[in-house]
Amino acid sequence: MSIQNLTILGSTGSIGESTLDVVARHPDRFSVFALAGHTQVEKLAAQCRRFQPEYAVAADAEHAARLANLLRDADVKTQVLHGAQALIDIASTDQVHGVMCAIVGAAGLPSALAAARAGKTIYLANKETLVVAGALFIDTAKAGGATVLPVDSEHNAVFQVLPRDYTGRLNEHGIASIVLTASGGPFLDTDLAALERITPAEAVKHPNWSMGRKISVDSATMMNKGLELIEAHWLFACPPEKLEVVIHPQSVIHSMVRYRDGSVLAQLGKPDMRTPIAYCLGLPERIESGVGALDFDSLSALTFRRPDFQRFPCLKLAYEAMHAGGSAPCVLNAANEAAVAAFLDGKIRFTDIARTVAHCLDKGFSDGLSSLEDLLALDSETRRRAQAFSDGLCGVKTAMAV
Ligand code: NAD
Ligand code: MG
C-alpha cells in the first residue's frame, strides 16, 4: 500500500484535531505533508513537532514568525509559510494526494476550490464552500477530476447508505428522499421567550457533539441544518423538495435515505467525527477510528419530531435561500457568519442572529454570480450590511440592559 500525503487545512480546529487523531493511528497509510492553523500557533507548533510536516501555514507574517520561533530549537524540518496564497499552494501542489478542508466559514472556499481545480481527493468538512459556491465548486471538481468525499456526519451517513454506483440521479436509483437528522441543539425545549437571553457560553454547549464555536451556535439556531440542506443539494444533486429534516435529539442516527419501495436506510454510530473522517480517509476500506462501539443497552429510545420554524427561524431562512438559488445562499452564509461573530462577541442577542440574516436576505441579491471574485465581493458586501444592522441592534441590547 502506498502512503497517502495529506494536507490538513484548519488542523488546529475540532475537525483538524480529530483528523490528526485518526491519521496517527495509521502511520502505514498516511503522511502529513502540510498543516494550516491560522492564529493558534502554540497548538500548530505542537502538531508540527509530532507530525513533522514539510510545511505549516499561519495566518500572517506575525503569526508565522511566532511559529518559526516556537519551532527554532525543536528538531523539526517544517518550513513556515503564511497567508491565503500559501493555503492555496499546499492544497494544490503535486506532492499532495488528499486535502482535508476543515477551515471554518467562507474563508475555506479559495483553498477548497484550488484543491478541486488540482484534482485532489477532497475530504470536505467546510460546508460553507458548498453554500457560498455550490455550482462553482462542483463544476470545478468535475473539470479538475477531483473526488469530493463528505466529512459532515449527516452527508457522510447519506453517502454510506446510497448505492455504491450512485450517479446523482435519484429516480434511477429509486430514491424517494434524503432525510437529514438534527439534534435540535441545546434549546430544543427552552421556553421561547427565554431565547433572547441565551448567552454565548450556553449556546456553544452542545448536548451531544463537541465542535468549534461557530458551528455550535449554528446548531443551536439550526442554521447548521439549513446550511447542510444546501450542502446536500449540491453534493447529491438532490432537488430541494426531496430533502427532509427530522429532529432526532439522541444523535445516534446520523441521517437516512428513503427508497421508493418503502425502505429507509440509516447510518448509526456514536456522535464522534472520527467515524466519518476515518470512513473518508480509509475508502474503500473501513479503518480503525478510535470510536468505541455503540452500546444498544444504554439507548433507551430513539425519538423524532419535525422542526418548528417559530423556534428555529434560521432554518426557515435557509430553506428560502435554497429555493431562491443563485447567490441567495452566499448572502445567507455571510450574514450568518457576521451575526454569529457579533453574538459571540456579546454585541447582539441570540435571537438577533435570525433578524440579521433576514435583513440581509430582504436586501435582495442578484442571480447569476458565478466567479469566485463575484461571490467573495458579495460575501464582503453582505458582511458590511450585517455589521451595520448588528450595530443598530447592539444599541437596542445596551438600552435594554440599562
Ligand atoms: P473550529 O473553529 O474548531 O476550527 C476552525 C479551523 O479553521 C481552525 O484550525 C482555525 O485556525 C482555522 N481558521 C479559522 N479562521 C480561518 C481563516 N480566516 N483562515 C484560515 N484558517 C482559519 O471549527 P470546526 O468545528 O473544526 O469546523 C471546521 C469546519 O468543519 C466548519 O466548516 C464546520 O461547519 C465543519 N464541520 C465541523 C464539524 C464538527 O464536529 N466540529 C462537523 C461537521 C462539519
Ligand atoms: Mg453535520
PDB file of C-alpha atoms in Angstrom, residues 234-375:
ATOM      1  CA  TRP A 234     -25.116  20.168  -4.235  1.00  0.00           C
ATOM      2  CA  LEU A 235     -23.332  17.037  -3.049  1.00  0.00           C
ATOM      3  CA  PHE A 236     -26.055  14.605  -4.059  1.00  0.00           C
ATOM      4  CA  ALA A 237     -27.652  16.623  -6.899  1.00  0.00           C
ATOM      5  CA  CYS A 238     -30.862  16.474  -4.863  1.00  0.00           C
ATOM      6  CA  PRO A 239     -33.724  18.901  -5.601  1.00  0.00           C
ATOM      7  CA  PRO A 240     -34.905  20.904  -2.549  1.00  0.00           C
ATOM      8  CA  GLU A 241     -38.295  19.150  -2.465  1.00  0.00           C
ATOM      9  CA  LYS A 242     -36.586  15.773  -1.924  1.00  0.00           C
ATOM     10  CA  LEU A 243     -34.690  16.924   1.154  1.00  0.00           C
ATOM     11  CA  GLU A 244     -36.237  16.409   4.587  1.00  0.00           C
ATOM     12  CA  VAL A 245     -35.126  17.448   8.073  1.00  0.00           C
ATOM     13  CA  VAL A 246     -36.146  15.489  11.142  1.00  0.00           C
ATOM     14  CA  ILE A 247     -35.125  16.279  14.706  1.00  0.00           C
ATOM     15  CA  HIS A 248     -33.632  13.297  16.497  1.00  0.00           C
ATOM     16  CA  PRO A 249     -32.325  14.521  19.858  1.00  0.00           C
ATOM     17  CA  GLN A 250     -30.185  11.453  20.661  1.00  0.00           C
ATOM     18  CA  SER A 251     -27.838  11.960  17.628  1.00  0.00           C
ATOM     19  CA  VAL A 252     -27.496   8.211  17.100  1.00  0.00           C
ATOM     20  CA  ILE A 253     -28.934   8.071  13.566  1.00  0.00           C
ATOM     21  CA  HIS A 254     -26.736  10.424  11.553  1.00  0.00           C
ATOM     22  CA  SER A 255     -29.062  10.576   8.524  1.00  0.00           C
ATOM     23  CA  MET A 256     -31.165   8.376   6.230  1.00  0.00           C
ATOM     24  CA  VAL A 257     -32.227   7.694   2.658  1.00  0.00           C
ATOM     25  CA  ARG A 258     -35.816   6.749   1.797  1.00  0.00           C
ATOM     26  CA  TYR A 259     -36.240   4.437  -1.164  1.00  0.00           C
ATOM     27  CA  ARG A 260     -39.233   4.093  -3.494  1.00  0.00           C
ATOM     28  CA  ASP A 261     -40.124   0.628  -2.126  1.00  0.00           C
ATOM     29  CA  GLY A 262     -40.690   1.945   1.424  1.00  0.00           C
ATOM     30  CA  SER A 263     -37.225   1.053   2.744  1.00  0.00           C
ATOM     31  CA  VAL A 264     -35.384   3.593   4.828  1.00  0.00           C
ATOM     32  CA  LEU A 265     -31.632   3.040   5.220  1.00  0.00           C
ATOM     33  CA  ALA A 266     -29.873   4.745   8.105  1.00  0.00           C
ATOM     34  CA  GLN A 267     -26.334   5.006   9.429  1.00  0.00           C
ATOM     35  CA  LEU A 268     -25.916   4.828  13.203  1.00  0.00           C
ATOM     36  CA  GLY A 269     -22.973   5.481  15.488  1.00  0.00           C
ATOM     37  CA  LYS A 270     -21.681   7.441  18.422  1.00  0.00           C
ATOM     38  CA  PRO A 271     -21.569  11.202  17.879  1.00  0.00           C
ATOM     39  CA  ASP A 272     -17.835  11.370  17.180  1.00  0.00           C
ATOM     40  CA  MET A 273     -16.471  12.928  13.984  1.00  0.00           C
ATOM     41  CA  ARG A 274     -13.620  10.423  13.846  1.00  0.00           C
ATOM     42  CA  THR A 275     -16.080   7.893  12.345  1.00  0.00           C
ATOM     43  CA  PRO A 276     -16.932   9.907   9.198  1.00  0.00           C
ATOM     44  CA  ILE A 277     -13.324  11.120   8.954  1.00  0.00           C
ATOM     45  CA  ALA A 278     -11.999   7.539   9.071  1.00  0.00           C
ATOM     46  CA  TYR A 279     -14.633   6.437   6.554  1.00  0.00           C
ATOM     47  CA  CYS A 280     -13.446   9.072   4.061  1.00  0.00           C
ATOM     48  CA  LEU A 281      -9.739   8.533   4.677  1.00  0.00           C
ATOM     49  CA  GLY A 282      -9.938   4.742   4.513  1.00  0.00           C
ATOM     50  CA  LEU A 283     -12.245   4.359   1.493  1.00  0.00           C
ATOM     51  CA  PRO A 284     -12.777   1.738   0.113  1.00  0.00           C
ATOM     52  CA  GLU A 285     -11.627   0.044   3.318  1.00  0.00           C
ATOM     53  CA  ARG A 286     -13.039   0.530   6.821  1.00  0.00           C
ATOM     54  CA  ILE A 287     -10.222   1.574   9.132  1.00  0.00           C
ATOM     55  CA  GLU A 288      -9.862   1.950  12.897  1.00  0.00           C
ATOM     56  CA  SER A 289     -11.089   5.384  14.085  1.00  0.00           C
ATOM     57  CA  GLY A 290     -10.712   5.192  17.850  1.00  0.00           C
ATOM     58  CA  VAL A 291     -14.500   5.419  18.282  1.00  0.00           C
ATOM     59  CA  GLY A 292     -15.995   2.809  20.607  1.00  0.00           C
ATOM     60  CA  ALA A 293     -18.949   0.532  19.835  1.00  0.00           C
ATOM     61  CA  LEU A 294     -22.488   1.833  20.039  1.00  0.00           C
ATOM     62  CA  ASP A 295     -24.000   0.356  23.197  1.00  0.00           C
ATOM     63  CA  PHE A 296     -27.604  -0.641  22.478  1.00  0.00           C
ATOM     64  CA  ASP A 297     -28.250  -1.471  26.141  1.00  0.00           C
ATOM     65  CA  SER A 298     -27.764   2.164  27.104  1.00  0.00           C
ATOM     66  CA  LEU A 299     -30.066   3.502  24.364  1.00  0.00           C
ATOM     67  CA  SER A 300     -33.459   3.802  25.978  1.00  0.00           C
ATOM     68  CA  ALA A 301     -35.209   5.385  22.987  1.00  0.00           C
ATOM     69  CA  LEU A 302     -34.717   6.888  19.562  1.00  0.00           C
ATOM     70  CA  THR A 303     -37.192   9.715  19.117  1.00  0.00           C
ATOM     71  CA  PHE A 304     -38.114  12.003  16.226  1.00  0.00           C
ATOM     72  CA  ARG A 305     -40.024  15.222  15.647  1.00  0.00           C
ATOM     73  CA  ARG A 306     -40.421  17.859  12.964  1.00  0.00           C
ATOM     74  CA  PRO A 307     -38.614  21.194  13.343  1.00  0.00           C
ATOM     75  CA  ASP A 308     -40.637  24.227  14.393  1.00  0.00           C
ATOM     76  CA  PHE A 309     -39.884  27.364  12.340  1.00  0.00           C
ATOM     77  CA  GLN A 310     -41.012  29.676  15.124  1.00  0.00           C
ATOM     78  CA  ARG A 311     -38.284  28.293  17.374  1.00  0.00           C
ATOM     79  CA  PHE A 312     -35.787  27.958  14.533  1.00  0.00           C
ATOM     80  CA  PRO A 313     -36.317  30.875  12.108  1.00  0.00           C
ATOM     81  CA  CYS A 314     -32.786  30.398  10.727  1.00  0.00           C
ATOM     82  CA  LEU A 315     -33.809  27.020   9.319  1.00  0.00           C
ATOM     83  CA  LYS A 316     -36.725  28.672   7.511  1.00  0.00           C
ATOM     84  CA  LEU A 317     -34.422  31.362   6.103  1.00  0.00           C
ATOM     85  CA  ALA A 318     -32.070  28.666   4.815  1.00  0.00           C
ATOM     86  CA  TYR A 319     -34.955  26.831   3.110  1.00  0.00           C
ATOM     87  CA  GLU A 320     -35.954  30.108   1.453  1.00  0.00           C
ATOM     88  CA  ALA A 321     -32.396  30.818   0.298  1.00  0.00           C
ATOM     89  CA  MET A 322     -32.064  27.275  -1.075  1.00  0.00           C
ATOM     90  CA  HIS A 323     -35.311  27.641  -3.043  1.00  0.00           C
ATOM     91  CA  ALA A 324     -34.335  31.103  -4.288  1.00  0.00           C
ATOM     92  CA  GLY A 325     -30.997  29.726  -5.506  1.00  0.00           C
ATOM     93  CA  GLY A 326     -28.497  31.957  -7.310  1.00  0.00           C
ATOM     94  CA  SER A 327     -26.469  33.987  -4.853  1.00  0.00           C
ATOM     95  CA  ALA A 328     -29.058  33.845  -2.026  1.00  0.00           C
ATOM     96  CA  PRO A 329     -27.162  31.094  -0.132  1.00  0.00           C
ATOM     97  CA  CYS A 330     -23.980  33.203  -0.328  1.00  0.00           C
ATOM     98  CA  VAL A 331     -25.861  36.101   1.314  1.00  0.00           C
ATOM     99  CA  LEU A 332     -27.382  33.730   3.886  1.00  0.00           C
ATOM    100  CA  ASN A 333     -23.954  32.412   4.838  1.00  0.00           C
ATOM    101  CA  ALA A 334     -22.138  35.756   5.015  1.00  0.00           C
ATOM    102  CA  ALA A 335     -24.909  37.359   7.088  1.00  0.00           C
ATOM    103  CA  ASN A 336     -24.928  34.367   9.415  1.00  0.00           C
ATOM    104  CA  GLU A 337     -21.141  34.367   9.887  1.00  0.00           C
ATOM    105  CA  ALA A 338     -21.169  38.085  10.725  1.00  0.00           C
ATOM    106  CA  ALA A 339     -24.163  37.725  13.067  1.00  0.00           C
ATOM    107  CA  VAL A 340     -22.741  34.705  14.898  1.00  0.00           C
ATOM    108  CA  ALA A 341     -19.447  36.566  15.410  1.00  0.00           C
ATOM    109  CA  ALA A 342     -21.366  39.586  16.791  1.00  0.00           C
ATOM    110  CA  PHE A 343     -23.335  37.288  19.126  1.00  0.00           C
ATOM    111  CA  LEU A 344     -20.177  35.532  20.355  1.00  0.00           C
ATOM    112  CA  ASP A 345     -18.638  38.985  20.984  1.00  0.00           C
ATOM    113  CA  GLY A 346     -21.623  39.832  23.195  1.00  0.00           C
ATOM    114  CA  LYS A 347     -22.836  42.582  20.829  1.00  0.00           C
ATOM    115  CA  ILE A 348     -26.222  41.171  19.825  1.00  0.00           C
ATOM    116  CA  ARG A 349     -28.749  38.756  21.314  1.00  0.00           C
ATOM    117  CA  PHE A 350     -29.141  35.121  20.289  1.00  0.00           C
ATOM    118  CA  THR A 351     -32.463  35.921  18.593  1.00  0.00           C
ATOM    119  CA  ASP A 352     -30.838  38.805  16.660  1.00  0.00           C
ATOM    120  CA  ILE A 353     -28.889  36.279  14.567  1.00  0.00           C
ATOM    121  CA  ALA A 354     -32.022  35.366  12.595  1.00  0.00           C
ATOM    122  CA  ARG A 355     -33.093  39.039  12.432  1.00  0.00           C
ATOM    123  CA  THR A 356     -29.750  39.990  10.903  1.00  0.00           C
ATOM    124  CA  VAL A 357     -29.861  37.186   8.334  1.00  0.00           C
ATOM    125  CA  ALA A 358     -33.452  38.047   7.386  1.00  0.00           C
ATOM    126  CA  HIS A 359     -32.497  41.714   6.994  1.00  0.00           C
ATOM    127  CA  CYS A 360     -29.650  40.851   4.602  1.00  0.00           C
ATOM    128  CA  LEU A 361     -31.782  38.447   2.559  1.00  0.00           C
ATOM    129  CA  ASP A 362     -34.501  41.130   2.335  1.00  0.00           C
ATOM    130  CA  LYS A 363     -31.997  43.491   0.774  1.00  0.00           C
ATOM    131  CA  GLY A 364     -32.142  41.293  -2.291  1.00  0.00           C
ATOM    132  CA  PHE A 365     -29.454  39.521  -4.241  1.00  0.00           C
ATOM    133  CA  SER A 366     -28.620  39.213  -7.860  1.00  0.00           C
ATOM    134  CA  ASP A 367     -28.754  35.985  -9.775  1.00  0.00           C
ATOM    135  CA  GLY A 368     -26.050  34.579 -11.988  1.00  0.00           C
ATOM    136  CA  LEU A 369     -22.968  35.474  -9.943  1.00  0.00           C
ATOM    137  CA  SER A 370     -20.621  32.717 -10.872  1.00  0.00           C
ATOM    138  CA  SER A 371     -16.965  33.596 -10.377  1.00  0.00           C
ATOM    139  CA  LEU A 372     -15.058  33.315  -7.133  1.00  0.00           C
ATOM    140  CA  GLU A 373     -14.341  37.060  -7.269  1.00  0.00           C
ATOM    141  CA  ASP A 374     -18.066  37.917  -7.656  1.00  0.00           C
ATOM    142  CA  LEU A 375     -19.024  35.666  -4.766  1.00  0.00           C
TER     143      LEU A 375
END
